[in-house]
Amino acid sequence: MTNEIAPGNPGRGHPEPTDGGTEFNREVIAEFRANGGVVGGELTGRPVLLLTVRGARSGEPRTTPLVYLPDGERLVVFASNGGSPKDPLWYRNLLAHPEVTVEVGTDRYPALAAPVAPEDHEALWARQIATAPLFADYRAGAGRTIPLVALARV
């Protein structure tokens, strides 16, 4: 399992994925919304949120299901892209447009996305790996510093 539930797959001739990116993501989004934020399968019991960002170029909304880590008043997501050497599109999009929408359970709210401070990076990684050990593989395989993003309700 990745933080991005499945890698994005840009549509034909379009620089960004359509809402949900992949068929798997679209199914997770539909299940999440139909069941009040609960999803099953390989995501059973995992904390999953829906993050909607505006496309960096298009300005169109893009929704991605992500595993998250609660951290006080904020939620933290990991731009692991399944251990890929490239940042996920949702991360590049939120750098351009940090005003996002978060859905957790049945709660939907505006939030401000910001990269996590470097001094908090290691402690948050350790907590995530303790919760979901597969994230250690993503971190080791990426060959890059994986950005962590804090989502704060506004």
JSON list of C-alpha atoms in Angstrom, two decimals:
[
{"chain": "A", "resi": 1, "resn": "MET", "atom": "CA", "xyz": [0.00, 0.00, 0.00]},
{"chain": "A", "resi": 2, "resn": "THR", "atom": "CA", "xyz": [1.19, 3.47, -0.77]},
{"chain": "A", "resi": 3, "resn": "ASN", "atom": "CA", "xyz": [0.34, 6.81, 0.69]},
{"chain": "A", "resi": 4, "resn": "GLU", "atom": "CA", "xyz": [-1.10, 7.59, -2.71]},
{"chain": "A", "resi": 5, "resn": "ILE", "atom": "CA", "xyz": [-3.51, 4.73, -2.95]},
{"chain": "A", "resi": 6, "resn": "ALA", "atom": "CA", "xyz": [-2.45, 4.06, -6.54]},
{"chain": "A", "resi": 7, "resn": "PRO", "atom": "CA", "xyz": [-0.10, 5.98, -8.83]},
{"chain": "A", "resi": 8, "resn": "GLY", "atom": "CA", "xyz": [-1.73, 8.63, -11.00]},
{"chain": "A", "resi": 9, "resn": "ASN", "atom": "CA", "xyz": [-2.18, 7.96, -14.66]},
{"chain": "A", "resi": 10, "resn": "PRO", "atom": "CA", "xyz": [-2.57, 11.11, -16.71]},
{"chain": "A", "resi": 11, "resn": "GLY", "atom": "CA", "xyz": [-5.38, 11.07, -19.22]},
{"chain": "A", "resi": 12, "resn": "ARG", "atom": "CA", "xyz": [-4.60, 11.19, -22.90]},
{"chain": "A", "resi": 13, "resn": "GLY", "atom": "CA", "xyz": [-3.01, 14.50, -23.75]},
{"chain": "A", "resi": 14, "resn": "HIS", "atom": "CA", "xyz": [-3.76, 15.93, -20.30]},
{"chain": "A", "resi": 15, "resn": "PRO", "atom": "CA", "xyz": [-0.87, 16.91, -18.00]},
{"chain": "A", "resi": 16, "resn": "GLU", "atom": "CA", "xyz": [-2.70, 15.91, -14.80]},
{"chain": "A", "resi": 17, "resn": "PRO", "atom": "CA", "xyz": [-4.83, 12.95, -13.79]},
{"chain": "A", "resi": 18, "resn": "THR", "atom": "CA", "xyz": [-8.58, 13.27, -13.88]},
{"chain": "A", "resi": 19, "resn": "ASP", "atom": "CA", "xyz": [-10.37, 13.30, -10.54]},
{"chain": "A", "resi": 20, "resn": "GLY", "atom": "CA", "xyz": [-9.16, 10.19, -8.74]},
{"chain": "A", "resi": 21, "resn": "GLY", "atom": "CA", "xyz": [-6.34, 9.49, -11.22]},
{"chain": "A", "resi": 22, "resn": "THR", "atom": "CA", "xyz": [-6.75, 5.77, -11.62]},
{"chain": "A", "resi": 23, "resn": "GLU", "atom": "CA", "xyz": [-9.72, 3.44, -11.65]},
{"chain": "A", "resi": 24, "resn": "PHE", "atom": "CA", "xyz": [-8.59, 2.06, -8.28]},
{"chain": "A", "resi": 25, "resn": "ASN", "atom": "CA", "xyz": [-8.50, 5.56, -6.79]},
{"chain": "A", "resi": 26, "resn": "ARG", "atom": "CA", "xyz": [-11.91, 6.41, -8.25]},
{"chain": "A", "resi": 27, "resn": "GLU", "atom": "CA", "xyz": [-13.33, 3.25, -6.65]},
{"chain": "A", "resi": 28, "resn": "VAL", "atom": "CA", "xyz": [-11.75, 4.13, -3.29]},
{"chain": "A", "resi": 29, "resn": "ILE", "atom": "CA", "xyz": [-13.17, 7.67, -3.51]},
{"chain": "A", "resi": 30, "resn": "ALA", "atom": "CA", "xyz": [-16.65, 6.33, -4.32]},
{"chain": "A", "resi": 31, "resn": "GLU", "atom": "CA", "xyz": [-16.49, 3.77, -1.49]},
{"chain": "A", "resi": 32, "resn": "PHE", "atom": "CA", "xyz": [-15.19, 6.40, 0.95]},
{"chain": "A", "resi": 33, "resn": "ARG", "atom": "CA", "xyz": [-18.03, 8.81, 0.14]},
{"chain": "A", "resi": 34, "resn": "ALA", "atom": "CA", "xyz": [-20.71, 6.10, 0.08]},
{"chain": "A", "resi": 35, "resn": "ASN", "atom": "CA", "xyz": [-19.65, 4.69, 3.48]},
{"chain": "A", "resi": 36, "resn": "GLY", "atom": "CA", "xyz": [-18.94, 7.81, 5.52]},
{"chain": "A", "resi": 37, "resn": "GLY", "atom": "CA", "xyz": [-15.17, 7.61, 5.10]},
{"chain": "A", "resi": 38, "resn": "VAL", "atom": "CA", "xyz": [-14.83, 3.86, 5.64]},
{"chain": "A", "resi": 39, "resn": "VAL", "atom": "CA", "xyz": [-13.00, 1.80, 3.03]},
{"chain": "A", "resi": 40, "resn": "GLY", "atom": "CA", "xyz": [-12.25, -1.89, 2.89]},
{"chain": "A", "resi": 41, "resn": "GLY", "atom": "CA", "xyz": [-9.91, -4.27, 1.13]},
{"chain": "A", "resi": 42, "resn": "GLU", "atom": "CA", "xyz": [-6.23, -3.60, 1.67]},
{"chain": "A", "resi": 43, "resn": "LEU", "atom": "CA", "xyz": [-7.17, -0.29, 3.31]},
{"chain": "A", "resi": 44, "resn": "THR", "atom": "CA", "xyz": [-9.31, -1.82, 6.05]},
{"chain": "A", "resi": 45, "resn": "GLY", "atom": "CA", "xyz": [-8.46, -0.16, 9.34]},
{"chain": "A", "resi": 46, "resn": "ARG", "atom": "CA", "xyz": [-6.10, 2.38, 7.76]},
{"chain": "A", "resi": 47, "resn": "PRO", "atom": "CA", "xyz": [-6.71, 6.09, 8.29]},
{"chain": "A", "resi": 48, "resn": "VAL", "atom": "CA", "xyz": [-7.67, 7.34, 4.84]},
{"chain": "A", "resi": 49, "resn": "LEU", "atom": "CA", "xyz": [-8.59, 10.86, 3.80]},
{"chain": "A", "resi": 50, "resn": "LEU", "atom": "CA", "xyz": [-9.52, 12.46, 0.52]},
{"chain": "A", "resi": 51, "resn": "LEU", "atom": "CA", "xyz": [-7.37, 15.41, -0.47]},
{"chain": "A", "resi": 52, "resn": "THR", "atom": "CA", "xyz": [-8.67, 17.77, -3.14]},
{"chain": "A", "resi": 53, "resn": "VAL", "atom": "CA", "xyz": [-6.16, 20.17, -4.66]},
{"chain": "A", "resi": 54, "resn": "ARG", "atom": "CA", "xyz": [-6.34, 22.42, -7.68]},
{"chain": "A", "resi": 55, "resn": "GLY", "atom": "CA", "xyz": [-4.22, 21.45, -10.65]},
{"chain": "A", "resi": 56, "resn": "ALA", "atom": "CA", "xyz": [-1.08, 23.56, -10.91]},
{"chain": "A", "resi": 57, "resn": "ARG", "atom": "CA", "xyz": [-1.72, 24.28, -14.59]},
{"chain": "A", "resi": 58, "resn": "SER", "atom": "CA", "xyz": [-5.41, 23.66, -15.09]},
{"chain": "A", "resi": 59, "resn": "GLY", "atom": "CA", "xyz": [-6.78, 24.99, -11.81]},
{"chain": "A", "resi": 60, "resn": "GLU", "atom": "CA", "xyz": [-9.25, 22.08, -11.90]},
{"chain": "A", "resi": 61, "resn": "PRO", "atom": "CA", "xyz": [-9.95, 20.15, -8.70]},
{"chain": "A", "resi": 62, "resn": "ARG", "atom": "CA", "xyz": [-8.11, 16.84, -8.31]},
{"chain": "A", "resi": 63, "resn": "THR", "atom": "CA", "xyz": [-9.02, 14.39, -5.55]},
{"chain": "A", "resi": 64, "resn": "THR", "atom": "CA", "xyz": [-6.64, 11.74, -4.24]},
{"chain": "A", "resi": 65, "resn": "PRO", "atom": "CA", "xyz": [-7.18, 9.21, -1.45]},
{"chain": "A", "resi": 66, "resn": "LEU", "atom": "CA", "xyz": [-4.25, 9.20, 0.97]},
{"chain": "A", "resi": 67, "resn": "VAL", "atom": "CA", "xyz": [-3.25, 7.41, 4.13]},
{"chain": "A", "resi": 68, "resn": "TYR", "atom": "CA", "xyz": [-2.63, 9.96, 6.88]},
{"chain": "A", "resi": 69, "resn": "LEU", "atom": "CA", "xyz": [-1.07, 10.32, 10.30]},
{"chain": "A", "resi": 70, "resn": "PRO", "atom": "CA", "xyz": [-2.88, 12.42, 12.93]},
{"chain": "A", "resi": 71, "resn": "ASP", "atom": "CA", "xyz": [-0.55, 14.94, 14.58]},
{"chain": "A", "resi": 72, "resn": "GLY", "atom": "CA", "xyz": [-2.34, 17.10, 17.12]},
{"chain": "A", "resi": 73, "resn": "GLU", "atom": "CA", "xyz": [-4.68, 19.49, 15.33]},
{"chain": "A", "resi": 74, "resn": "ARG", "atom": "CA", "xyz": [-3.23, 18.67, 11.92]},
{"chain": "A", "resi": 75, "resn": "LEU", "atom": "CA", "xyz": [-3.07, 15.64, 9.65]},
{"chain": "A", "resi": 76, "resn": "VAL", "atom": "CA", "xyz": [0.16, 14.61, 7.94]},
{"chain": "A", "resi": 77, "resn": "VAL", "atom": "CA", "xyz": [0.37, 12.95, 4.54]},
{"chain": "A", "resi": 78, "resn": "PHE", "atom": "CA", "xyz": [3.46, 11.49, 2.88]},
{"chain": "A", "resi": 79, "resn": "ALA", "atom": "CA", "xyz": [4.38, 12.31, -0.72]},
{"chain": "A", "resi": 80, "resn": "SER", "atom": "CA", "xyz": [5.92, 8.85, -1.11]},
{"chain": "A", "resi": 81, "resn": "ASN", "atom": "CA", "xyz": [4.44, 8.04, -4.51]},
{"chain": "A", "resi": 82, "resn": "GLY", "atom": "CA", "xyz": [4.89, 4.37, -3.61]},
{"chain": "A", "resi": 83, "resn": "GLY", "atom": "CA", "xyz": [8.67, 4.80, -3.30]},
{"chain": "A", "resi": 84, "resn": "SER", "atom": "CA", "xyz": [8.99, 6.38, -6.74]},
{"chain": "A", "resi": 85, "resn": "PRO", "atom": "CA", "xyz": [11.93, 8.71, -7.40]},
{"chain": "A", "resi": 86, "resn": "LYS", "atom": "CA", "xyz": [9.40, 11.42, -8.44]},
{"chain": "A", "resi": 87, "resn": "ASP", "atom": "CA", "xyz": [7.06, 13.44, -6.29]},
{"chain": "A", "resi": 88, "resn": "PRO", "atom": "CA", "xyz": [3.37, 12.67, -6.85]},
{"chain": "A", "resi": 89, "resn": "LEU", "atom": "CA", "xyz": [1.31, 15.12, -8.89]},
{"chain": "A", "resi": 90, "resn": "TRP", "atom": "CA", "xyz": [-0.88, 15.99, -5.91]},
{"chain": "A", "resi": 91, "resn": "TYR", "atom": "CA", "xyz": [2.21, 17.27, -4.10]},
{"chain": "A", "resi": 92, "resn": "ARG", "atom": "CA", "xyz": [3.32, 19.45, -7.00]},
{"chain": "A", "resi": 93, "resn": "ASN", "atom": "CA", "xyz": [-0.22, 20.76, -7.32]},
{"chain": "A", "resi": 94, "resn": "LEU", "atom": "CA", "xyz": [-0.51, 21.75, -3.66]},
{"chain": "A", "resi": 95, "resn": "LEU", "atom": "CA", "xyz": [2.81, 23.57, -3.79]},
{"chain": "A", "resi": 96, "resn": "ALA", "atom": "CA", "xyz": [1.20, 25.76, -6.46]},
{"chain": "A", "resi": 97, "resn": "HIS", "atom": "CA", "xyz": [-2.17, 25.94, -4.66]},
{"chain": "A", "resi": 98, "resn": "PRO", "atom": "CA", "xyz": [-1.85, 25.19, -0.91]},
{"chain": "A", "resi": 99, "resn": "GLU", "atom": "CA", "xyz": [-5.55, 25.88, -0.23]},
{"chain": "A", "resi": 100, "resn": "VAL", "atom": "CA", "xyz": [-7.03, 22.37, -0.24]},
{"chain": "A", "resi": 101, "resn": "THR", "atom": "CA", "xyz": [-10.12, 20.47, 0.83]},
{"chain": "A", "resi": 102, "resn": "VAL", "atom": "CA", "xyz": [-9.84, 17.54, 3.22]},
{"chain": "A", "resi": 103, "resn": "GLU", "atom": "CA", "xyz": [-12.43, 14.81, 3.77]},
{"chain": "A", "resi": 104, "resn": "VAL", "atom": "CA", "xyz": [-12.09, 12.61, 6.84]},
{"chain": "A", "resi": 105, "resn": "GLY", "atom": "CA", "xyz": [-15.01, 10.36, 7.63]},
{"chain": "A", "resi": 106, "resn": "THR", "atom": "CA", "xyz": [-18.08, 12.49, 6.96]},
{"chain": "A", "resi": 107, "resn": "ASP", "atom": "CA", "xyz": [-16.25, 15.74, 7.78]},
{"chain": "A", "resi": 108, "resn": "ARG", "atom": "CA", "xyz": [-15.26, 17.92, 4.82]},
{"chain": "A", "resi": 109, "resn": "TYR", "atom": "CA", "xyz": [-13.36, 21.15, 5.43]},
{"chain": "A", "resi": 110, "resn": "PRO", "atom": "CA", "xyz": [-10.95, 23.67, 3.89]},
{"chain": "A", "resi": 111, "resn": "ALA", "atom": "CA", "xyz": [-7.35, 23.34, 4.95]},
{"chain": "A", "resi": 112, "resn": "LEU", "atom": "CA", "xyz": [-3.98, 24.87, 4.29]},
{"chain": "A", "resi": 113, "resn": "ALA", "atom": "CA", "xyz": [-1.26, 22.48, 3.17]},
{"chain": "A", "resi": 114, "resn": "ALA", "atom": "CA", "xyz": [2.36, 23.15, 4.08]},
{"chain": "A", "resi": 115, "resn": "PRO", "atom": "CA", "xyz": [5.53, 21.06, 3.98]},
{"chain": "A", "resi": 116, "resn": "VAL", "atom": "CA", "xyz": [6.48, 19.80, 7.44]},
{"chain": "A", "resi": 117, "resn": "ALA", "atom": "CA", "xyz": [9.39, 21.61, 9.09]},
{"chain": "A", "resi": 118, "resn": "PRO", "atom": "CA", "xyz": [12.69, 19.71, 8.66]},
{"chain": "A", "resi": 119, "resn": "GLU", "atom": "CA", "xyz": [13.10, 19.36, 12.44]},
{"chain": "A", "resi": 120, "resn": "ASP", "atom": "CA", "xyz": [9.79, 17.43, 12.63]},
{"chain": "A", "resi": 121, "resn": "HIS", "atom": "CA", "xyz": [10.47, 15.18, 9.63]},
{"chain": "A", "resi": 122, "resn": "GLU", "atom": "CA", "xyz": [12.27, 12.26, 11.33]},
{"chain": "A", "resi": 123, "resn": "ALA", "atom": "CA", "xyz": [9.91, 11.96, 14.30]},
{"chain": "A", "resi": 124, "resn": "LEU", "atom": "CA", "xyz": [6.86, 11.87, 12.01]},
{"chain": "A", "resi": 125, "resn": "TRP", "atom": "CA", "xyz": [8.49, 9.25, 9.79]},
{"chain": "A", "resi": 126, "resn": "ALA", "atom": "CA", "xyz": [9.25, 7.09, 12.81]},
{"chain": "A", "resi": 127, "resn": "ARG", "atom": "CA", "xyz": [5.63, 7.30, 13.95]},
{"chain": "A", "resi": 128, "resn": "GLN", "atom": "CA", "xyz": [4.32, 6.43, 10.48]},
{"chain": "A", "resi": 129, "resn": "ILE", "atom": "CA", "xyz": [6.67, 3.48, 10.06]},
{"chain": "A", "resi": 130, "resn": "ALA", "atom": "CA", "xyz": [5.63, 2.17, 13.49]},
{"chain": "A", "resi": 131, "resn": "THR", "atom": "CA", "xyz": [2.00, 2.36, 12.33]},
{"chain": "A", "resi": 132, "resn": "ALA", "atom": "CA", "xyz": [2.56, 1.16, 8.75]},
{"chain": "A", "resi": 133, "resn": "PRO", "atom": "CA", "xyz": [5.96, -0.59, 8.34]},
{"chain": "A", "resi": 134, "resn": "LEU", "atom": "CA", "xyz": [5.64, -0.67, 4.54]},
{"chain": "A", "resi": 135, "resn": "PHE", "atom": "CA", "xyz": [6.41, 3.05, 4.55]},
{"chain": "A", "resi": 136, "resn": "ALA", "atom": "CA", "xyz": [10.02, 2.17, 5.44]},
{"chain": "A", "resi": 137, "resn": "ASP", "atom": "CA", "xyz": [10.29, 0.44, 2.05]},
{"chain": "A", "resi": 138, "resn": "TYR", "atom": "CA", "xyz": [8.89, 3.50, 0.26]},
{"chain": "A", "resi": 139, "resn": "ARG", "atom": "CA", "xyz": [11.38, 5.72, 2.01]},
{"chain": "A", "resi": 140, "resn": "ALA", "atom": "CA", "xyz": [14.34, 3.45, 1.27]},
{"chain": "A", "resi": 141, "resn": "GLY", "atom": "CA", "xyz": [13.39, 2.91, -2.37]},
{"chain": "A", "resi": 142, "resn": "ALA", "atom": "CA", "xyz": [12.61, 6.49, -3.35]},
{"chain": "A", "resi": 143, "resn": "GLY", "atom": "CA", "xyz": [16.20, 7.75, -3.55]},
{"chain": "A", "resi": 144, "resn": "ARG", "atom": "CA", "xyz": [14.94, 11.18, -2.50]},
{"chain": "A", "resi": 145, "resn": "THR", "atom": "CA", "xyz": [13.77, 12.94, 0.61]},
{"chain": "A", "resi": 146, "resn": "ILE", "atom": "CA", "xyz": [10.06, 12.24, 0.67]},
{"chain": "A", "resi": 147, "resn": "PRO", "atom": "CA", "xyz": [8.13, 15.39, 1.50]},
{"chain": "A", "resi": 148, "resn": "LEU", "atom": "CA", "xyz": [5.72, 15.33, 4.41]},
{"chain": "A", "resi": 149, "resn": "VAL", "atom": "CA", "xyz": [2.76, 17.67, 4.25]},
{"chain": "A", "resi": 150, "resn": "ALA", "atom": "CA", "xyz": [0.76, 19.02, 7.18]},
{"chain": "A", "resi": 151, "resn": "LEU", "atom": "CA", "xyz": [-2.90, 19.75, 6.57]},
{"chain": "A", "resi": 152, "resn": "ALA", "atom": "CA", "xyz": [-4.28, 22.37, 8.95]},
{"chain": "A", "resi": 153, "resn": "ARG", "atom": "CA", "xyz": [-7.98, 23.20, 9.12]},
{"chain": "A", "resi": 154, "resn": "VAL", "atom": "CA", "xyz": [-8.74, 26.85, 8.34]}
]
